[in-house]
Short mmCIF file of C-alpha atoms in Angstrom, two decimals:
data_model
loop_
_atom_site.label_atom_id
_atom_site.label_comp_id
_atom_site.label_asym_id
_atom_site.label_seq_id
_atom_site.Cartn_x
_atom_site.Cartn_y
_atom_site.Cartn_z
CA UNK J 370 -153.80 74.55 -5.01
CA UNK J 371 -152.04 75.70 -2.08
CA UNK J 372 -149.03 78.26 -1.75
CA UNK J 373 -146.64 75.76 -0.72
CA UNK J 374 -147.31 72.89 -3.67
CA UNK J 375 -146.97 75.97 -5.78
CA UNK J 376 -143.73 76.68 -4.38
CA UNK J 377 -142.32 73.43 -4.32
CA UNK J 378 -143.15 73.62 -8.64
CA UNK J 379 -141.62 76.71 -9.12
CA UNK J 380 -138.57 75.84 -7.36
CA UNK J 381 -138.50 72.13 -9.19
CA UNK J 382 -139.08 74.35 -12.52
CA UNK J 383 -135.84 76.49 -11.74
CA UNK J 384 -133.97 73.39 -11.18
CA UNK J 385 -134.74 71.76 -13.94
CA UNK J 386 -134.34 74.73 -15.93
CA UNK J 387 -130.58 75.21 -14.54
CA UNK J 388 -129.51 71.89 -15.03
CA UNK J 389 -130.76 72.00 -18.77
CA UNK J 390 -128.62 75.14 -19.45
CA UNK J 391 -125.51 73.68 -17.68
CA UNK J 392 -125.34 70.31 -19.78
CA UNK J 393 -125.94 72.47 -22.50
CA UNK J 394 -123.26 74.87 -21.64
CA UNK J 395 -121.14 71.51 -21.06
CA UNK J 396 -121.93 69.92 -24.73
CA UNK J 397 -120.93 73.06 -25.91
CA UNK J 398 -117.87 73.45 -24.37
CA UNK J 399 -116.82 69.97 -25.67
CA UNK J 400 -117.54 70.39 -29.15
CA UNK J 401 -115.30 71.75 -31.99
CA UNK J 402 -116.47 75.61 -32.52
CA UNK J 403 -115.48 74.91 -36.34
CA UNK J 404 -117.19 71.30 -37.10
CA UNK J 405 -119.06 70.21 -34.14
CA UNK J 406 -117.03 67.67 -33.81
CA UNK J 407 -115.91 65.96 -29.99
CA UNK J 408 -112.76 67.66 -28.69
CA UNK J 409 -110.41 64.92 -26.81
CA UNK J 410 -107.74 66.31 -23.96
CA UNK J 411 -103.96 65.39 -25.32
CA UNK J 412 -102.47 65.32 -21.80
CA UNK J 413 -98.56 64.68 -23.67
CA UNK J 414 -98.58 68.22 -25.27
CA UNK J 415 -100.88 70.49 -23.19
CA UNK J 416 -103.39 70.78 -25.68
CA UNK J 417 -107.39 70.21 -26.08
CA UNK J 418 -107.61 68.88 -29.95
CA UNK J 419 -110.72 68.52 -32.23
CA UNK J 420 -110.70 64.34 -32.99
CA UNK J 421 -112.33 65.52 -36.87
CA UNK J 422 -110.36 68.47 -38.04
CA UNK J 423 -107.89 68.46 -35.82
CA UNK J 424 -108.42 72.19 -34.82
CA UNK J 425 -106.06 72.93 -31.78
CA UNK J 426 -108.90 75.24 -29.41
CA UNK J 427 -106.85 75.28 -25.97
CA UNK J 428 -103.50 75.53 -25.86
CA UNK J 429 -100.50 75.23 -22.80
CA UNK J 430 -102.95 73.91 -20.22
CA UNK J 431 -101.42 73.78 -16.76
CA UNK J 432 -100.85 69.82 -15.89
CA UNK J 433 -102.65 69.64 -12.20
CA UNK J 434 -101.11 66.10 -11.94
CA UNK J 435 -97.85 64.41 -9.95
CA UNK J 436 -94.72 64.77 -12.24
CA UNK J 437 -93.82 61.22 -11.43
CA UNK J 438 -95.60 57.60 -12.12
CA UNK J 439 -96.94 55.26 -9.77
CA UNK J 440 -98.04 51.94 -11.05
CA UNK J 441 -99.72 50.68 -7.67
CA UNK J 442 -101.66 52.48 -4.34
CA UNK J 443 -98.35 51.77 -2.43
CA UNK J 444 -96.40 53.75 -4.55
CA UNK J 445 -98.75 56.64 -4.95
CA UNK J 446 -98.64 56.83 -1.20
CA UNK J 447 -94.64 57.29 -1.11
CA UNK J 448 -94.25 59.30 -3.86
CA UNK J 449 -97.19 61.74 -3.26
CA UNK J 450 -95.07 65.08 -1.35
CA UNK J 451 -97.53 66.98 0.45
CA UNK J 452 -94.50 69.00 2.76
CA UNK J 453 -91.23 67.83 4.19
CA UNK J 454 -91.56 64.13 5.38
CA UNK J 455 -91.58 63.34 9.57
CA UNK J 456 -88.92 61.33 11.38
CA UNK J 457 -88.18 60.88 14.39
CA UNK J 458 -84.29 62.09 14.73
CA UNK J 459 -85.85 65.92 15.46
CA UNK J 460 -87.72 66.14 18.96
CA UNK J 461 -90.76 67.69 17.13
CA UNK J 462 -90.72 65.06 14.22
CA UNK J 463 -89.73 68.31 11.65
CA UNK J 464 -93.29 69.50 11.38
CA UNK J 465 -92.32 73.06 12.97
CA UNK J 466 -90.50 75.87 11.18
CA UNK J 467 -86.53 75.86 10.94
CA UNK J 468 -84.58 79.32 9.82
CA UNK J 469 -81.09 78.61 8.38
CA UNK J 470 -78.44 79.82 9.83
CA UNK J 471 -76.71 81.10 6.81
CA UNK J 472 -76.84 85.05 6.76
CA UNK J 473 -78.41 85.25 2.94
CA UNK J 474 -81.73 85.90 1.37
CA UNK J 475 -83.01 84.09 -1.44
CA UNK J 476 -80.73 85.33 -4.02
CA UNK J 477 -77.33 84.76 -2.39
CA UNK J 478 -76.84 88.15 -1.45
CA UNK J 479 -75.60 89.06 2.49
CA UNK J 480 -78.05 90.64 4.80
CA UNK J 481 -77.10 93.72 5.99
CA UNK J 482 -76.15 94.38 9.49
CA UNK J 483 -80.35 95.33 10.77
CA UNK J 484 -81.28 91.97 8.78
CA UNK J 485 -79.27 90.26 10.31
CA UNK J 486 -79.96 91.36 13.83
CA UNK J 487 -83.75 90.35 12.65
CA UNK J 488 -82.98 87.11 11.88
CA UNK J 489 -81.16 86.12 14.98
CA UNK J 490 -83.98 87.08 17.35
CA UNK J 491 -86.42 85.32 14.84
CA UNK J 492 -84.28 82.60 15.41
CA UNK J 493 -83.67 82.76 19.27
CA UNK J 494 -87.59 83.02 19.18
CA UNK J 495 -88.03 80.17 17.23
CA UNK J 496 -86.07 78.45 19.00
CA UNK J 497 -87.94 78.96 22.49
CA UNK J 498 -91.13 78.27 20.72
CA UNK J 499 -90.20 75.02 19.41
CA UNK J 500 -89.20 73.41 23.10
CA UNK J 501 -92.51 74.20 25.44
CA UNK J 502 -91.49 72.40 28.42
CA UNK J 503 -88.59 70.52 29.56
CA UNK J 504 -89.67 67.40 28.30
CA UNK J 505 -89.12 68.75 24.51
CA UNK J 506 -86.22 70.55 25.77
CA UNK J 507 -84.74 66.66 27.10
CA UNK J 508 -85.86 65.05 24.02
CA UNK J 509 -83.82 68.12 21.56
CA UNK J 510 -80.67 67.61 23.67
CA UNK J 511 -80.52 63.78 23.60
CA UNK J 512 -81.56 63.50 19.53
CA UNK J 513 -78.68 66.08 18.87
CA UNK J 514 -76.63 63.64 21.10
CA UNK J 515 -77.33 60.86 18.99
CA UNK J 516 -77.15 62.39 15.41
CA UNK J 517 -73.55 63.93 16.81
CA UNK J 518 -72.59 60.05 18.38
CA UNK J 519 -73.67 58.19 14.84
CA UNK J 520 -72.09 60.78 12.63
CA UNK J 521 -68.96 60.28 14.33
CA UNK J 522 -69.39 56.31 14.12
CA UNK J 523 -70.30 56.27 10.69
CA UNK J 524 -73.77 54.84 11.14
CA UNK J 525 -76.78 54.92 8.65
CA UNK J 526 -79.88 57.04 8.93
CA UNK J 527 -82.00 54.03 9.57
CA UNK J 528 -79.82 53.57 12.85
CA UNK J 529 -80.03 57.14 13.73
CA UNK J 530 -84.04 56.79 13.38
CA UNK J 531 -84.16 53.47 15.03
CA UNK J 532 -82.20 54.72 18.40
CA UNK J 533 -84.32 58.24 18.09
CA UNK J 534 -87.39 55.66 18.88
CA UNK J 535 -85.45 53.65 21.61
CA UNK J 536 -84.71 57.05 23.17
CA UNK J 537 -88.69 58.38 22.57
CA UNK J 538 -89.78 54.51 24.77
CA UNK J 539 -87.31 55.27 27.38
CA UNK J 540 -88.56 59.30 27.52
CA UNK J 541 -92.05 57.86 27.76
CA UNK J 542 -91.71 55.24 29.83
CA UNK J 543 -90.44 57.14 32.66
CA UNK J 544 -86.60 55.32 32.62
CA UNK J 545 -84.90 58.88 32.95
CA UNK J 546 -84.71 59.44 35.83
CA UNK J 547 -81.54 58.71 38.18
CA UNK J 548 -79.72 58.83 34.88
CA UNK J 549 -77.94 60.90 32.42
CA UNK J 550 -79.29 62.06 29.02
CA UNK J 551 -75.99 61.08 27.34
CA UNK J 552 -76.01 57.64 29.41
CA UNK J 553 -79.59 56.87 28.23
CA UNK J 554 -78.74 58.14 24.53
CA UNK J 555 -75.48 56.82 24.14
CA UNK J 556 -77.26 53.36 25.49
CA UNK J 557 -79.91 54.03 22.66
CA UNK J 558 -77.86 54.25 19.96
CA UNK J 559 -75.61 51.18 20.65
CA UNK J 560 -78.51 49.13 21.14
CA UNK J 561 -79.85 50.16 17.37
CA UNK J 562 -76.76 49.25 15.68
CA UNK J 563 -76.58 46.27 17.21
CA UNK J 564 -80.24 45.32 16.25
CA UNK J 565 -79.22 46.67 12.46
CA UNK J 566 -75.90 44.41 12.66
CA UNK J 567 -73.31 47.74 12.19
CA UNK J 568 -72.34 46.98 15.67
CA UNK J 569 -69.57 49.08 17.33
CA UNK J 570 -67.59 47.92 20.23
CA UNK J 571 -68.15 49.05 23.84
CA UNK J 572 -64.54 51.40 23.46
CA UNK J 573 -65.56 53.23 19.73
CA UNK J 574 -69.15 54.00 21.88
CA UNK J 575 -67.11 56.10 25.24
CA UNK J 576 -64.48 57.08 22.78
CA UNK J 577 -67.40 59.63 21.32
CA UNK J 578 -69.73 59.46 23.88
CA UNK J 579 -69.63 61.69 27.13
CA UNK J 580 -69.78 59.29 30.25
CA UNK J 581 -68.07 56.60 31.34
CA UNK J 582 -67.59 53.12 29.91
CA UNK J 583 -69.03 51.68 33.53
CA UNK J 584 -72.26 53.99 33.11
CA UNK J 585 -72.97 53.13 29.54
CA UNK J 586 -73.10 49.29 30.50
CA UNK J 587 -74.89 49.42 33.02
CA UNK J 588 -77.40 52.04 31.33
CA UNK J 589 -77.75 49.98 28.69
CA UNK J 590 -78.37 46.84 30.04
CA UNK J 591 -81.32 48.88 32.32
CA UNK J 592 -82.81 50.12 29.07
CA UNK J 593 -82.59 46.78 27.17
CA UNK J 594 -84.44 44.85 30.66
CA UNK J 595 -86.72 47.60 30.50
CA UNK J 596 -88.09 48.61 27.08
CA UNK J 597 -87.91 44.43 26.66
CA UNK J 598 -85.24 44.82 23.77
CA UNK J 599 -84.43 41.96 21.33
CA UNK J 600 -81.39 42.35 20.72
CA UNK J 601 -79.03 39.57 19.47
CA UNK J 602 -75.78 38.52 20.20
CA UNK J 603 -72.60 40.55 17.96
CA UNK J 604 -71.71 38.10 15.37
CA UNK J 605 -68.08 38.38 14.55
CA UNK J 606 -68.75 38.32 10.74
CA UNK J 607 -70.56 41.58 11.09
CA UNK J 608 -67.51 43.68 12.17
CA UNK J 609 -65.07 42.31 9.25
CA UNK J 610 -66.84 44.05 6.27
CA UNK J 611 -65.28 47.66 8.67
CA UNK J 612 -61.95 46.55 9.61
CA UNK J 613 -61.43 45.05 6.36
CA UNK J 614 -62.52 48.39 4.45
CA UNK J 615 -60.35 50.79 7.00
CA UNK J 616 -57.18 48.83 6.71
CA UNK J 617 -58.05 48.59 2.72
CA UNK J 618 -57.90 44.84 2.22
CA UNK J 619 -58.75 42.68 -0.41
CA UNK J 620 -62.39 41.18 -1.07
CA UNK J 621 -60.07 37.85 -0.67
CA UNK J 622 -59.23 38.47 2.68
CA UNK J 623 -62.35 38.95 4.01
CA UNK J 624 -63.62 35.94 2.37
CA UNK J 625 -60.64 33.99 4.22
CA UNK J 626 -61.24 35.51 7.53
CA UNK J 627 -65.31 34.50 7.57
CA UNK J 628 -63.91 31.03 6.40
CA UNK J 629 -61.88 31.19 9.52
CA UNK J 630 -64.42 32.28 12.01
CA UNK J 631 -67.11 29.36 10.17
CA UNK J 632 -64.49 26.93 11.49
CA UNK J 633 -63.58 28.02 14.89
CA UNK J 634 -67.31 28.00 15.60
CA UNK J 635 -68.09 24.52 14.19
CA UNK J 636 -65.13 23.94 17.09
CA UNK J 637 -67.04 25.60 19.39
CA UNK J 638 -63.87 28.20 20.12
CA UNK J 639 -66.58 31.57 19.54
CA UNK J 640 -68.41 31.23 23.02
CA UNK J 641 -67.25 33.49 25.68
CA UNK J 642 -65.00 35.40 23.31
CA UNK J 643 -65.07 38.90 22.50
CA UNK J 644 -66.83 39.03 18.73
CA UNK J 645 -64.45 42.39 18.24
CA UNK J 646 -61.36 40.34 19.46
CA UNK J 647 -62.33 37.31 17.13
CA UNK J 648 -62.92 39.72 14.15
CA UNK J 649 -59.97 41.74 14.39
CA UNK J 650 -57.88 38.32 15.08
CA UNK J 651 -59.50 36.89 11.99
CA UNK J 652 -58.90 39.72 9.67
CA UNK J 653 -55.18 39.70 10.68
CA UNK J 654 -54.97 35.93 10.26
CA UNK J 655 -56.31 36.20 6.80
CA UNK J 656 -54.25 38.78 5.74
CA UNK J 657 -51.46 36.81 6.22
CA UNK J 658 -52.38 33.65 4.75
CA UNK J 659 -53.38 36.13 1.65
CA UNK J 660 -50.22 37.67 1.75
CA UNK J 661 -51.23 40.99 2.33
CA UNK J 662 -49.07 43.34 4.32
CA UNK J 663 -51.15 44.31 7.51
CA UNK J 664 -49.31 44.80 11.02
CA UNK J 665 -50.93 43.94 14.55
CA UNK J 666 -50.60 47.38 15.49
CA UNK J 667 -52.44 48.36 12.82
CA UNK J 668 -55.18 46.00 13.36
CA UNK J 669 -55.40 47.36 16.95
CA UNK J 670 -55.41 50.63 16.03
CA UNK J 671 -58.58 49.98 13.80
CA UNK J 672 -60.72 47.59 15.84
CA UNK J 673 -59.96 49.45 19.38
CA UNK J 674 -58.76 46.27 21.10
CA UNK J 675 -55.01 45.41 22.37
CA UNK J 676 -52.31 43.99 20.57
CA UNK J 677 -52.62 40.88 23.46
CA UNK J 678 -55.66 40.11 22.48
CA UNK J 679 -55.51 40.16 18.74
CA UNK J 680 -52.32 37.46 19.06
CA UNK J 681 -54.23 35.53 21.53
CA UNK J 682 -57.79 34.94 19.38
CA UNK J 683 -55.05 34.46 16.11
CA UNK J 684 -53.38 32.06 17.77
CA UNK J 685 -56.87 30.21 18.13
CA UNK J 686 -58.19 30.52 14.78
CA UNK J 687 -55.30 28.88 12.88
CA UNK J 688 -55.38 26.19 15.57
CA UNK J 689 -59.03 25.57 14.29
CA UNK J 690 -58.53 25.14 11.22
CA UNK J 691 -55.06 23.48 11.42
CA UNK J 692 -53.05 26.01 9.49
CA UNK J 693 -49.38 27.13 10.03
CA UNK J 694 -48.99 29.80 12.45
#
């Protein structure tokens, strides 16, 4: 017999040998030290439990597994936390590092006066590391444009998200340039809330926006060609559930005003008409047939449009639907 068969026995010996003493070591370890009998895991109290005796042998195990339930793959998948989650409002989708700004360690406690020269240049530093060219450095400024523009309109995170991505297409696809990052994002962001139906007029976008009513039209209507947009027509119905909730109206009233819109455009009156002018006209209309106590110039002042054309548009609505004016 030659070395190597002899070799190749020894070594299948020493396998087999180790893999004997490990299952025994294994039947062992899952048998009751008392009564032989199998020991079962009781997951609900931490415990490892003979099934005969009942002898408790291990005791406040450490539960490796999710505190929470999932019932399907899809819901494993969006409960399972493995860090903070992406999005797309921060420029590097918050996977880097972010230092507070509050000057307190873990306890509550203020730094002292060295600490908290530390932390500022850990935080200037951070800062410089997070924006590596001036692309980042465009993409920061315009998504702190946009969270500042929505938070001021009262628009949802979903919004926020969706005109972070409108912003990220025009960034990508070159549409910068010859424009202003407040143009482009201010462009972004009205074109997500109209896609999410929270529209907001033309005048609430410049009155929080920095540039000029002229430039965000034309801006926007460049992005929209551009990035191939499908955006929808503002449906008047989709401003009333805002004007009817500032002026604090009745669920009645709003009911009566969408009742009043239905009918002007079965007449055909909506086309060519201002969907803020025809909402703010409706709401107004309504509240008077409701008898609620609401003044023009309080309409106005809530739907950014002039007195002029709120009597105009009221005018037309009650002719639609043959009421008294």
């Amino acid at each position: 017999m030659s070395d190597t068969s002899i070799r190749t026995s020894a070594e299948e010996q020493t396998r087999e040998r180790l893999q004997e003493e490990t299952e025994s070591e294994q039947t062992s370890e899952r048998e009751c030290p008392e009564c032989g009998g199998r020991l079962d895991a009781d997951t609900e109290h931490g415990e490892t439990v003979c099934s005969e005796c009942g002898l408790v042998v291990e005791e406040d195990e450490i539960d490796h597994g999710p505190e929470w339930r999932a019932f399907n793959p899809s819901e494993k998948d969006e409960k399972s936390r493995v860090g903070a989650p992406t999005t797309n409002m921060m420029h590097d989708k918050g996977l880097s590092t972010n230092i507070g700004w509050q000057n307190k360690d873990a306890y509550g406690n203020s730094l002292s006066s060295n600490q908290r020269q530390k932390m500022q240049r850990l935080r200037t530093w951070n800062e410089r590391f997070r924006t590596r060219d001036s692309k980042e450095r465009n993409l920061k400024q315009a998504l702190g444009e946009i969270d500042r523009m929505a938070s001021a309109l009262g628009l949802p995170k979903t919004v926020r998200e969706t005109a972070s991505v409108i912003y990220r297409r025009a960034l990508e696809e070159n549409l910068l340039p010859g424009r202003s990052i407040e143009g482009v994002a201010t462009s972004a962001l009205y074109a997500a809330a109209r896609q999410a139906n929270t529209p907001r007029s033309l005048d609430e976008m410049t009155a929080v926006s920095r540039v000029e009513k002229m430039e965000l039209t034309r801006t926007y209507r460049y992005v929209v060609r551009e990035l191939n947009l499908e955006i929808k027509p503002a449906d008047p119905e989709s401003y009333l559930p805002r004007f009817v909730s500032d002026l604090g109206l009745s669920d009645d009233t709003e009911r009566r005003a969408r009742e009043l819109i239905e009918s002007a455009r079965d007449q055909g009156i909506l086309s060519g008409k201002s969907p803020v002018g025809l909402a703010a006209a409706a709401v107004y209309a309504a509240a008077l047939l409701t008898n609620e106590k609401v003044t023009q110039s309080e309409v106005s002042g809530v739907a950014s449009i002039s007195e002029v054309t709120i009597r105009n548009r009221y005018k037309e609505l009650l002719e639609a639907v043959d009421a008294p004016a």
